Amino acid sequence: MKKFLMFILAGVLGIVALASIGNIIGLAVSVAIAYFSLKQFLKSDSFGGKLLWAIIGVIAVGATFSNLPAIAGILALYFLYVGYKNWKKEEKPTQSSKDPFTSFDQQWNDIKGKF
């Protein structure tokens, strides 16, 4: 039952990620333009240049805010990555008793691995 629910959750997260791929691309482009305009604004010496780069920067920041639904897609991709990474994680066997002779082979391999 747990694996079935994980498949359903992965499917929903995949659909969310695919549905917001356009917003993710738009967010990346608008952030890049805003960053470039900020760098050029700081380099510019003339008033006209600063005004031009400020206008471009304001437009790019507006485009960035319009693409904020991309955060849901980015989070969905992150959760898919974490889920995939933890999917095949092996669980360490727990000792059922305190008797050291029942798990001698495991303890011996742990000691050999340290040296």
PDB file of N, CA and C in Angstrom, residues 14-115:
ATOM      1  N   GLY A  14       4.927  14.662 -10.796  1.00  0.00           N
ATOM      2  CA  GLY A  14       5.385  14.727 -12.176  1.00  0.00           C
ATOM      3  C   GLY A  14       4.475  15.583 -13.041  1.00  0.00           C
ATOM      4  N   ILE A  15       3.172  15.464 -12.835  1.00  0.00           N
ATOM      5  CA  ILE A  15       2.221  16.288 -13.594  1.00  0.00           C
ATOM      6  C   ILE A  15       2.389  17.755 -13.249  1.00  0.00           C
ATOM      7  N   VAL A  16       2.573  18.059 -11.951  1.00  0.00           N
ATOM      8  CA  VAL A  16       2.778  19.447 -11.540  1.00  0.00           C
ATOM      9  C   VAL A  16       4.064  20.002 -12.154  1.00  0.00           C
ATOM     10  N   ALA A  17       5.118  19.200 -12.150  1.00  0.00           N
ATOM     11  CA  ALA A  17       6.389  19.650 -12.708  1.00  0.00           C
ATOM     12  C   ALA A  17       6.274  19.889 -14.216  1.00  0.00           C
ATOM     13  N   LEU A  18       5.610  18.981 -14.916  1.00  0.00           N
ATOM     14  CA  LEU A  18       5.446  19.161 -16.366  1.00  0.00           C
ATOM     15  C   LEU A  18       4.535  20.333 -16.705  1.00  0.00           C
ATOM     16  N   ALA A  19       3.527  20.562 -15.876  1.00  0.00           N
ATOM     17  CA  ALA A  19       2.605  21.658 -16.146  1.00  0.00           C
ATOM     18  C   ALA A  19       3.257  23.022 -15.931  1.00  0.00           C
ATOM     19  N   SER A  20       4.264  23.080 -15.081  1.00  0.00           N
ATOM     20  CA  SER A  20       4.884  24.373 -14.799  1.00  0.00           C
ATOM     21  C   SER A  20       6.256  24.528 -15.452  1.00  0.00           C
ATOM     22  N   ILE A  21       6.574  23.690 -16.434  1.00  0.00           N
ATOM     23  CA  ILE A  21       7.881  23.789 -17.092  1.00  0.00           C
ATOM     24  C   ILE A  21       8.021  25.110 -17.848  1.00  0.00           C
ATOM     25  N   GLY A  22       6.954  25.603 -18.406  1.00  0.00           N
ATOM     26  CA  GLY A  22       7.004  26.898 -19.091  1.00  0.00           C
ATOM     27  C   GLY A  22       7.287  28.030 -18.135  1.00  0.00           C
ATOM     28  N   ASN A  23       6.652  27.987 -16.971  1.00  0.00           N
ATOM     29  CA  ASN A  23       6.911  29.008 -15.967  1.00  0.00           C
ATOM     30  C   ASN A  23       8.341  28.926 -15.438  1.00  0.00           C
ATOM     31  N   ILE A  24       8.867  27.715 -15.327  1.00  0.00           N
ATOM     32  CA  ILE A  24      10.246  27.558 -14.847  1.00  0.00           C
ATOM     33  C   ILE A  24      11.221  28.178 -15.844  1.00  0.00           C
ATOM     34  N   ILE A  25      10.996  27.926 -17.118  1.00  0.00           N
ATOM     35  CA  ILE A  25      11.867  28.518 -18.142  1.00  0.00           C
ATOM     36  C   ILE A  25      11.717  30.040 -18.156  1.00  0.00           C
ATOM     37  N   GLY A  26      10.490  30.527 -18.067  1.00  0.00           N
ATOM     38  CA  GLY A  26      10.257  31.974 -18.023  1.00  0.00           C
ATOM     39  C   GLY A  26      10.890  32.620 -16.807  1.00  0.00           C
ATOM     40  N   LEU A  27      10.824  31.939 -15.671  1.00  0.00           N
ATOM     41  CA  LEU A  27      11.444  32.471 -14.458  1.00  0.00           C
ATOM     42  C   LEU A  27      12.956  32.547 -14.615  1.00  0.00           C
ATOM     43  N   ALA A  28      13.550  31.513 -15.182  1.00  0.00           N
ATOM     44  CA  ALA A  28      15.009  31.509 -15.370  1.00  0.00           C
ATOM     45  C   ALA A  28      15.440  32.632 -16.315  1.00  0.00           C
ATOM     46  N   VAL A  29      14.716  32.819 -17.401  1.00  0.00           N
ATOM     47  CA  VAL A  29      15.076  33.859 -18.366  1.00  0.00           C
ATOM     48  C   VAL A  29      14.897  35.251 -17.756  1.00  0.00           C
ATOM     49  N   SER A  30      13.781  35.470 -17.056  1.00  0.00           N
ATOM     50  CA  SER A  30      13.535  36.794 -16.492  1.00  0.00           C
ATOM     51  C   SER A  30      14.510  37.122 -15.359  1.00  0.00           C
ATOM     52  N   VAL A  31      14.898  36.138 -14.570  1.00  0.00           N
ATOM     53  CA  VAL A  31      15.896  36.384 -13.524  1.00  0.00           C
ATOM     54  C   VAL A  31      17.246  36.692 -14.156  1.00  0.00           C
ATOM     55  N   ALA A  32      17.587  35.992 -15.228  1.00  0.00           N
ATOM     56  CA  ALA A  32      18.852  36.264 -15.915  1.00  0.00           C
ATOM     57  C   ALA A  32      18.867  37.670 -16.508  1.00  0.00           C
ATOM     58  N   ILE A  33      17.769  38.085 -17.100  1.00  0.00           N
ATOM     59  CA  ILE A  33      17.693  39.436 -17.664  1.00  0.00           C
ATOM     60  C   ILE A  33      17.769  40.478 -16.554  1.00  0.00           C
ATOM     61  N   ALA A  34      17.079  40.242 -15.441  1.00  0.00           N
ATOM     62  CA  ALA A  34      17.125  41.184 -14.324  1.00  0.00           C
ATOM     63  C   ALA A  34      18.540  41.291 -13.753  1.00  0.00           C
ATOM     64  N   TYR A  35      19.230  40.171 -13.642  1.00  0.00           N
ATOM     65  CA  TYR A  35      20.600  40.182 -13.135  1.00  0.00           C
ATOM     66  C   TYR A  35      21.526  40.932 -14.097  1.00  0.00           C
ATOM     67  N   PHE A  36      21.402  40.652 -15.385  1.00  0.00           N
ATOM     68  CA  PHE A  36      22.225  41.330 -16.390  1.00  0.00           C
ATOM     69  C   PHE A  36      21.951  42.833 -16.395  1.00  0.00           C
ATOM     70  N   SER A  37      20.692  43.232 -16.279  1.00  0.00           N
ATOM     71  CA  SER A  37      20.370  44.661 -16.277  1.00  0.00           C
ATOM     72  C   SER A  37      20.900  45.341 -15.020  1.00  0.00           C
ATOM     73  N   LEU A  38      20.902  44.641 -13.895  1.00  0.00           N
ATOM     74  CA  LEU A  38      21.472  45.216 -12.675  1.00  0.00           C
ATOM     75  C   LEU A  38      22.974  45.431 -12.832  1.00  0.00           C
ATOM     76  N   LYS A  39      23.668  44.428 -13.396  1.00  0.00           N
ATOM     77  CA  LYS A  39      25.113  44.562 -13.611  1.00  0.00           C
ATOM     78  C   LYS A  39      25.415  45.718 -14.568  1.00  0.00           C
ATOM     79  N   GLN A  40      24.639  45.834 -15.632  1.00  0.00           N
ATOM     80  CA  GLN A  40      24.860  46.920 -16.591  1.00  0.00           C
ATOM     81  C   GLN A  40      24.482  48.268 -15.994  1.00  0.00           C
ATOM     82  N   PHE A  41      23.465  48.307 -15.143  1.00  0.00           N
ATOM     83  CA  PHE A  41      23.082  49.539 -14.466  1.00  0.00           C
ATOM     84  C   PHE A  41      24.220  50.038 -13.586  1.00  0.00           C
ATOM     85  N   LEU A  42      24.867  49.124 -12.879  1.00  0.00           N
ATOM     86  CA  LEU A  42      25.970  49.511 -12.010  1.00  0.00           C
ATOM     87  C   LEU A  42      27.208  49.929 -12.802  1.00  0.00           C
ATOM     88  N   LYS A  43      27.403  49.394 -14.007  1.00  0.00           N
ATOM     89  CA  LYS A  43      28.547  49.753 -14.850  1.00  0.00           C
ATOM     90  C   LYS A  43      28.343  51.081 -15.579  1.00  0.00           C
ATOM     91  N   SER A  44      27.106  51.419 -15.860  1.00  0.00           N
ATOM     92  CA  SER A  44      26.799  52.581 -16.684  1.00  0.00           C
ATOM     93  C   SER A  44      27.143  53.874 -15.948  1.00  0.00           C
ATOM     94  N   ASP A  45      27.682  54.853 -16.721  1.00  0.00           N
ATOM     95  CA  ASP A  45      28.040  56.146 -16.141  1.00  0.00           C
ATOM     96  C   ASP A  45      27.049  57.241 -16.504  1.00  0.00           C
ATOM     97  N   SER A  46      26.403  57.110 -17.631  1.00  0.00           N
ATOM     98  CA  SER A  46      25.501  58.174 -18.081  1.00  0.00           C
ATOM     99  C   SER A  46      24.095  57.979 -17.511  1.00  0.00           C
ATOM    100  N   PHE A  47      23.384  59.091 -17.438  1.00  0.00           N
ATOM    101  CA  PHE A  47      22.011  59.050 -16.932  1.00  0.00           C
ATOM    102  C   PHE A  47      21.098  58.269 -17.870  1.00  0.00           C
ATOM    103  N   GLY A  48      21.280  58.442 -19.160  1.00  0.00           N
ATOM    104  CA  GLY A  48      20.457  57.737 -20.139  1.00  0.00           C
ATOM    105  C   GLY A  48      20.665  56.236 -20.080  1.00  0.00           C
ATOM    106  N   GLY A  49      21.916  55.830 -19.906  1.00  0.00           N
ATOM    107  CA  GLY A  49      22.210  54.401 -19.791  1.00  0.00           C
ATOM    108  C   GLY A  49      21.601  53.799 -18.536  1.00  0.00           C
ATOM    109  N   LYS A  50      21.731  54.545 -17.431  1.00  0.00           N
ATOM    110  CA  LYS A  50      21.152  54.057 -16.174  1.00  0.00           C
ATOM    111  C   LYS A  50      19.631  53.967 -16.278  1.00  0.00           C
ATOM    112  N   LEU A  51      19.026  54.959 -16.934  1.00  0.00           N
ATOM    113  CA  LEU A  51      17.573  54.952 -17.104  1.00  0.00           C
ATOM    114  C   LEU A  51      17.133  53.773 -17.963  1.00  0.00           C
ATOM    115  N   LEU A  52      17.841  53.515 -19.051  1.00  0.00           N
ATOM    116  CA  LEU A  52      17.508  52.394 -19.927  1.00  0.00           C
ATOM    117  C   LEU A  52      17.613  51.069 -19.182  1.00  0.00           C
ATOM    118  N   TRP A  53      18.713  50.854 -18.454  1.00  0.00           N
ATOM    119  CA  TRP A  53      18.898  49.590 -17.742  1.00  0.00           C
ATOM    120  C   TRP A  53      17.929  49.467 -16.574  1.00  0.00           C
ATOM    121  N   ALA A  54      17.533  50.576 -15.966  1.00  0.00           N
ATOM    122  CA  ALA A  54      16.545  50.529 -14.887  1.00  0.00           C
ATOM    123  C   ALA A  54      15.178  50.117 -15.433  1.00  0.00           C
ATOM    124  N   ILE A  55      14.817  50.642 -16.584  1.00  0.00           N
ATOM    125  CA  ILE A  55      13.530  50.279 -17.189  1.00  0.00           C
ATOM    126  C   ILE A  55      13.529  48.801 -17.564  1.00  0.00           C
ATOM    127  N   ILE A  56      14.624  48.340 -18.167  1.00  0.00           N
ATOM    128  CA  ILE A  56      14.723  46.914 -18.513  1.00  0.00           C
ATOM    129  C   ILE A  56      14.660  46.058 -17.259  1.00  0.00           C
ATOM    130  N   GLY A  57      15.326  46.491 -16.190  1.00  0.00           N
ATOM    131  CA  GLY A  57      15.313  45.745 -14.928  1.00  0.00           C
ATOM    132  C   GLY A  57      13.931  45.679 -14.310  1.00  0.00           C
ATOM    133  N   VAL A  58      13.186  46.790 -14.350  1.00  0.00           N
ATOM    134  CA  VAL A  58      11.829  46.797 -13.788  1.00  0.00           C
ATOM    135  C   VAL A  58      10.919  45.865 -14.583  1.00  0.00           C
ATOM    136  N   ILE A  59      11.056  45.866 -15.886  1.00  0.00           N
ATOM    137  CA  ILE A  59      10.254  44.956 -16.716  1.00  0.00           C
ATOM    138  C   ILE A  59      10.617  43.508 -16.404  1.00  0.00           C
ATOM    139  N   ALA A  60      11.908  43.230 -16.241  1.00  0.00           N
ATOM    140  CA  ALA A  60      12.346  41.857 -15.942  1.00  0.00           C
ATOM    141  C   ALA A  60      11.864  41.415 -14.560  1.00  0.00           C
ATOM    142  N   VAL A  61      11.874  42.322 -13.585  1.00  0.00           N
ATOM    143  CA  VAL A  61      11.371  41.969 -12.244  1.00  0.00           C
ATOM    144  C   VAL A  61       9.865  41.702 -12.312  1.00  0.00           C
ATOM    145  N   GLY A  62       9.147  42.480 -13.110  1.00  0.00           N
ATOM    146  CA  GLY A  62       7.718  42.220 -13.299  1.00  0.00           C
ATOM    147  C   GLY A  62       7.471  40.854 -13.925  1.00  0.00           C
ATOM    148  N   ALA A  63       8.299  40.496 -14.894  1.00  0.00           N
ATOM    149  CA  ALA A  63       8.178  39.174 -15.512  1.00  0.00           C
ATOM    150  C   ALA A  63       8.530  38.075 -14.514  1.00  0.00           C
ATOM    151  N   THR A  64       9.480  38.361 -13.632  1.00  0.00           N
ATOM    152  CA  THR A  64       9.839  37.385 -12.601  1.00  0.00           C
ATOM    153  C   THR A  64       8.662  37.133 -11.669  1.00  0.00           C
ATOM    154  N   PHE A  65       7.997  38.202 -11.253  1.00  0.00           N
ATOM    155  CA  PHE A  65       6.844  38.023 -10.372  1.00  0.00           C
ATOM    156  C   PHE A  65       5.684  37.324 -11.071  1.00  0.00           C
ATOM    157  N   SER A  66       5.574  37.494 -12.374  1.00  0.00           N
ATOM    158  CA  SER A  66       4.488  36.812 -13.080  1.00  0.00           C
ATOM    159  C   SER A  66       4.773  35.319 -13.235  1.00  0.00           C
ATOM    160  N   ASN A  67       6.009  34.909 -13.071  1.00  0.00           N
ATOM    161  CA  ASN A  67       6.369  33.498 -13.199  1.00  0.00           C
ATOM    162  C   ASN A  67       6.588  32.826 -11.840  1.00  0.00           C
ATOM    163  N   LEU A  68       6.066  33.374 -10.779  1.00  0.00           N
ATOM    164  CA  LEU A  68       6.241  32.768  -9.462  1.00  0.00           C
ATOM    165  C   LEU A  68       5.558  31.416  -9.291  1.00  0.00           C
ATOM    166  N   PRO A  69       4.532  31.058 -10.074  1.00  0.00           N
ATOM    167  CA  PRO A  69       4.018  29.687  -9.963  1.00  0.00           C
ATOM    168  C   PRO A  69       5.052  28.622 -10.300  1.00  0.00           C
ATOM    169  N   ALA A  70       6.167  29.026 -10.871  1.00  0.00           N
ATOM    170  CA  ALA A  70       7.235  28.076 -11.166  1.00  0.00           C
ATOM    171  C   ALA A  70       7.827  27.492  -9.891  1.00  0.00           C
ATOM    172  N   ILE A  71       7.654  28.173  -8.769  1.00  0.00           N
ATOM    173  CA  ILE A  71       8.177  27.660  -7.497  1.00  0.00           C
ATOM    174  C   ILE A  71       7.509  26.332  -7.165  1.00  0.00           C
ATOM    175  N   ALA A  72       6.228  26.182  -7.478  1.00  0.00           N
ATOM    176  CA  ALA A  72       5.545  24.902  -7.249  1.00  0.00           C
ATOM    177  C   ALA A  72       6.179  23.800  -8.097  1.00  0.00           C
ATOM    178  N   GLY A  73       6.538  24.106  -9.329  1.00  0.00           N
ATOM    179  CA  GLY A  73       7.192  23.123 -10.191  1.00  0.00           C
ATOM    180  C   GLY A  73       8.586  22.786  -9.711  1.00  0.00           C
ATOM    181  N   ILE A  74       9.306  23.780  -9.231  1.00  0.00           N
ATOM    182  CA  ILE A  74      10.652  23.534  -8.706  1.00  0.00           C
ATOM    183  C   ILE A  74      10.579  22.665  -7.456  1.00  0.00           C
ATOM    184  N   LEU A  75       9.616  22.954  -6.579  1.00  0.00           N
ATOM    185  CA  LEU A  75       9.441  22.117  -5.382  1.00  0.00           C
ATOM    186  C   LEU A  75       9.034  20.695  -5.753  1.00  0.00           C
ATOM    187  N   ALA A  76       8.180  20.555  -6.763  1.00  0.00           N
ATOM    188  CA  ALA A  76       7.779  19.217  -7.200  1.00  0.00           C
ATOM    189  C   ALA A  76       8.982  18.444  -7.737  1.00  0.00           C
ATOM    190  N   LEU A  77       9.833  19.107  -8.514  1.00  0.00           N
ATOM    191  CA  LEU A  77      11.040  18.443  -9.009  1.00  0.00           C
ATOM    192  C   LEU A  77      11.975  18.060  -7.871  1.00  0.00           C
ATOM    193  N   TYR A  78      12.085  18.931  -6.876  1.00  0.00           N
ATOM    194  CA  TYR A  78      12.942  18.629  -5.723  1.00  0.00           C
ATOM    195  C   TYR A  78      12.410  17.416  -4.962  1.00  0.00           C
ATOM    196  N   PHE A  79      11.097  17.379  -4.721  1.00  0.00           N
ATOM    197  CA  PHE A  79      10.515  16.242  -3.988  1.00  0.00           C
ATOM    198  C   PHE A  79      10.632  14.948  -4.789  1.00  0.00           C
ATOM    199  N   LEU A  80      10.510  15.031  -6.102  1.00  0.00           N
ATOM    200  CA  LEU A  80      10.726  13.849  -6.934  1.00  0.00           C
ATOM    201  C   LEU A  80      12.167  13.365  -6.819  1.00  0.00           C
ATOM    202  N   TYR A  81      13.110  14.288  -6.809  1.00  0.00           N
ATOM    203  CA  TYR A  81      14.522  13.921  -6.681  1.00  0.00           C
ATOM    204  C   TYR A  81      14.798  13.266  -5.334  1.00  0.00           C
ATOM    205  N   VAL A  82      14.286  13.853  -4.266  1.00  0.00           N
ATOM    206  CA  VAL A  82      14.512  13.286  -2.933  1.00  0.00           C
ATOM    207  C   VAL A  82      13.837  11.923  -2.811  1.00  0.00           C
ATOM    208  N   GLY A  83      12.646  11.784  -3.352  1.00  0.00           N
ATOM    209  CA  GLY A  83      11.952  10.502  -3.313  1.00  0.00           C
ATOM    210  C   GLY A  83      12.685   9.439  -4.098  1.00  0.00           C
ATOM    211  N   TYR A  84      13.219   9.805  -5.262  1.00  0.00           N
ATOM    212  CA  TYR A  84      13.973   8.845  -6.066  1.00  0.00           C
ATOM    213  C   TYR A  84      15.253   8.438  -5.359  1.00  0.00           C
ATOM    214  N   LYS A  85      15.889   9.400  -4.716  1.00  0.00           N
ATOM    215  CA  LYS A  85      17.144   9.119  -4.027  1.00  0.00           C
ATOM    216  C   LYS A  85      16.933   8.186  -2.831  1.00  0.00           C
ATOM    217  N   ASN A  86      15.820   8.334  -2.150  1.00  0.00           N
ATOM    218  CA  ASN A  86      15.545   7.517  -0.966  1.00  0.00           C
ATOM    219  C   ASN A  86      14.772   6.241  -1.283  1.00  0.00           C
ATOM    220  N   TRP A  87      14.427   6.015  -2.534  1.00  0.00           N
ATOM    221  CA  TRP A  87      13.590   4.873  -2.899  1.00  0.00           C
ATOM    222  C   TRP A  87      14.283   3.554  -2.609  1.00  0.00           C
ATOM    223  N   LYS A  88      15.535   3.437  -2.981  1.00  0.00           N
ATOM    224  CA  LYS A  88      16.231   2.165  -2.841  1.00  0.00           C
ATOM    225  C   LYS A  88      17.200   2.162  -1.666  1.00  0.00           C
ATOM    226  N   LYS A  89      16.954   3.027  -0.723  1.00  0.00           N
ATOM    227  CA  LYS A  89      17.824   3.088   0.444  1.00  0.00           C
ATOM    228  C   LYS A  89      17.643   1.817   1.269  1.00  0.00           C
ATOM    229  N   GLU A  90      18.756   1.178   1.585  1.00  0.00           N
ATOM    230  CA  GLU A  90      18.695  -0.066   2.345  1.00  0.00           C
ATOM    231  C   GLU A  90      18.579   0.238   3.831  1.00  0.00           C
ATOM    232  N   GLU A  91      17.742  -0.527   4.482  1.00  0.00           N
ATOM    233  CA  GLU A  91      17.609  -0.385   5.920  1.00  0.00           C
ATOM    234  C   GLU A  91      18.583  -1.327   6.601  1.00  0.00           C
ATOM    235  N   LYS A  92      19.234  -0.825   7.634  1.00  0.00           N
ATOM    236  CA  LYS A  92      20.149  -1.669   8.382  1.00  0.00           C
ATOM    237  C   LYS A  92      19.345  -2.607   9.265  1.00  0.00           C
ATOM    238  N   PRO A  93      19.763  -3.863   9.329  1.00  0.00           N
ATOM    239  CA  PRO A  93      19.040  -4.790  10.195  1.00  0.00           C
ATOM    240  C   PRO A  93      19.238  -4.412  11.657  1.00  0.00           C
ATOM    241  N   THR A  94      18.181  -4.519  12.396  1.00  0.00           N
ATOM    242  CA  THR A  94      18.262  -4.197  13.819  1.00  0.00           C
ATOM    243  C   THR A  94      18.524  -5.464  14.607  1.00  0.00           C
ATOM    244  N   GLN A  95      19.240  -5.301  15.681  1.00  0.00           N
ATOM    245  CA  GLN A  95      19.508  -6.447  16.539  1.00  0.00           C
ATOM    246  C   GLN A  95      18.287  -6.698  17.413  1.00  0.00           C
ATOM    247  N   SER A  96      17.864  -7.947  17.407  1.00  0.00           N
ATOM    248  CA  SER A  96      16.675  -8.277  18.183  1.00  0.00           C
ATOM    249  C   SER A  96      17.025  -8.611  19.623  1.00  0.00           C
ATOM    250  N   SER A  97      18.262  -8.984  19.872  1.00  0.00           N
ATOM    251  CA  SER A  97      18.645  -9.306  21.243  1.00  0.00           C
ATOM    252  C   SER A  97      19.955  -8.619  21.572  1.00  0.00           C
ATOM    253  N   LYS A  98      20.264  -8.576  22.821  1.00  0.00           N
ATOM    254  CA  LYS A  98      21.493  -7.946  23.277  1.00  0.00           C
ATOM    255  C   LYS A  98      22.668  -8.919  23.277  1.00  0.00           C
ATOM    256  N   ASP A  99      22.444 -10.129  22.883  1.00  0.00           N
ATOM    257  CA  ASP A  99      23.489 -11.147  22.883  1.00  0.00           C
ATOM    258  C   ASP A  99      24.492 -10.842  21.776  1.00  0.00           C
ATOM    259  N   PRO A 100      25.775 -10.603  22.096  1.00  0.00           N
ATOM    260  CA  PRO A 100      26.750 -10.246  21.074  1.00  0.00           C
ATOM    261  C   PRO A 100      27.093 -11.405  20.146  1.00  0.00           C
ATOM    262  N   PHE A 101      26.787 -12.637  20.519  1.00  0.00           N
ATOM    263  CA  PHE A 101      27.149 -13.773  19.687  1.00  0.00           C
ATOM    264  C   PHE A 101      26.172 -14.005  18.535  1.00  0.00           C
ATOM    265  N   THR A 102      24.982 -13.406  18.584  1.00  0.00           N
ATOM    266  CA  THR A 102      24.010 -13.592  17.507  1.00  0.00           C
ATOM    267  C   THR A 102      24.378 -12.790  16.263  1.00  0.00           C
ATOM    268  N   SER A 103      25.077 -11.698  16.440  1.00  0.00           N
ATOM    269  CA  SER A 103      25.440 -10.875  15.282  1.00  0.00           C
ATOM    270  C   SER A 103      26.959 -10.753  15.156  1.00  0.00           C
ATOM    271  N   PHE A 104      27.646 -11.843  15.418  1.00  0.00           N
ATOM    272  CA  PHE A 104      29.107 -11.835  15.401  1.00  0.00           C
ATOM    273  C   PHE A 104      29.661 -11.505  14.020  1.00  0.00           C
ATOM    274  N   ASP A 105      29.071 -12.079  12.966  1.00  0.00           N
ATOM    275  CA  ASP A 105      29.578 -11.854  11.616  1.00  0.00           C
ATOM    276  C   ASP A 105      29.470 -10.379  11.217  1.00  0.00           C
ATOM    277  N   GLN A 106      28.356  -9.748  11.553  1.00  0.00           N
ATOM    278  CA  GLN A 106      28.189  -8.338  11.217  1.00  0.00           C
ATOM    279  C   GLN A 106      29.192  -7.479  11.981  1.00  0.00           C
ATOM    280  N   GLN A 107      29.363  -7.767  13.265  1.00  0.00           N
ATOM    281  CA  GLN A 107      30.314  -6.993  14.054  1.00  0.00           C
ATOM    282  C   GLN A 107      31.737  -7.222  13.564  1.00  0.00           C
ATOM    283  N   TRP A 108      32.067  -8.436  13.180  1.00  0.00           N
ATOM    284  CA  TRP A 108      33.395  -8.734  12.667  1.00  0.00           C
ATOM    285  C   TRP A 108      33.665  -7.985  11.364  1.00  0.00           C
ATOM    286  N   ASN A 109      32.678  -7.928  10.468  1.00  0.00           N
ATOM    287  CA  ASN A 109      32.835  -7.185   9.223  1.00  0.00           C
ATOM    288  C   ASN A 109      32.964  -5.679   9.486  1.00  0.00           C
ATOM    289  N   ASP A 110      32.249  -5.172  10.483  1.00  0.00           N
ATOM    290  CA  ASP A 110      32.380  -3.756  10.838  1.00  0.00           C
ATOM    291  C   ASP A 110      33.781  -3.465  11.352  1.00  0.00           C
ATOM    292  N   ILE A 111      34.317  -4.357  12.158  1.00  0.00           N
ATOM    293  CA  ILE A 111      35.671  -4.149  12.689  1.00  0.00           C
ATOM    294  C   ILE A 111      36.707  -4.244  11.567  1.00  0.00           C
ATOM    295  N   LYS A 112      36.552  -5.214  10.669  1.00  0.00           N
ATOM    296  CA  LYS A 112      37.492  -5.352   9.562  1.00  0.00           C
ATOM    297  C   LYS A 112      37.442  -4.154   8.630  1.00  0.00           C
ATOM    298  N   GLY A 113      36.245  -3.558   8.479  1.00  0.00           N
ATOM    299  CA  GLY A 113      36.091  -2.420   7.597  1.00  0.00           C
ATOM    300  C   GLY A 113      36.756  -1.166   8.131  1.00  0.00           C
ATOM    301  N   LYS A 114      36.931  -1.063   9.431  1.00  0.00           N
ATOM    302  CA  LYS A 114      37.535   0.118  10.023  1.00  0.00           C
ATOM    303  C   LYS A 114      39.046   0.127   9.910  1.00  0.00           C
ATOM    304  N   PHE A 115      39.644  -1.066   9.721  1.00  0.00           N
ATOM    305  CA  PHE A 115      41.118  -1.120   9.685  1.00  0.00           C
ATOM    306  C   PHE A 115      41.620  -1.475   8.353  1.00  0.00           C
TER     307      PHE A 115
END
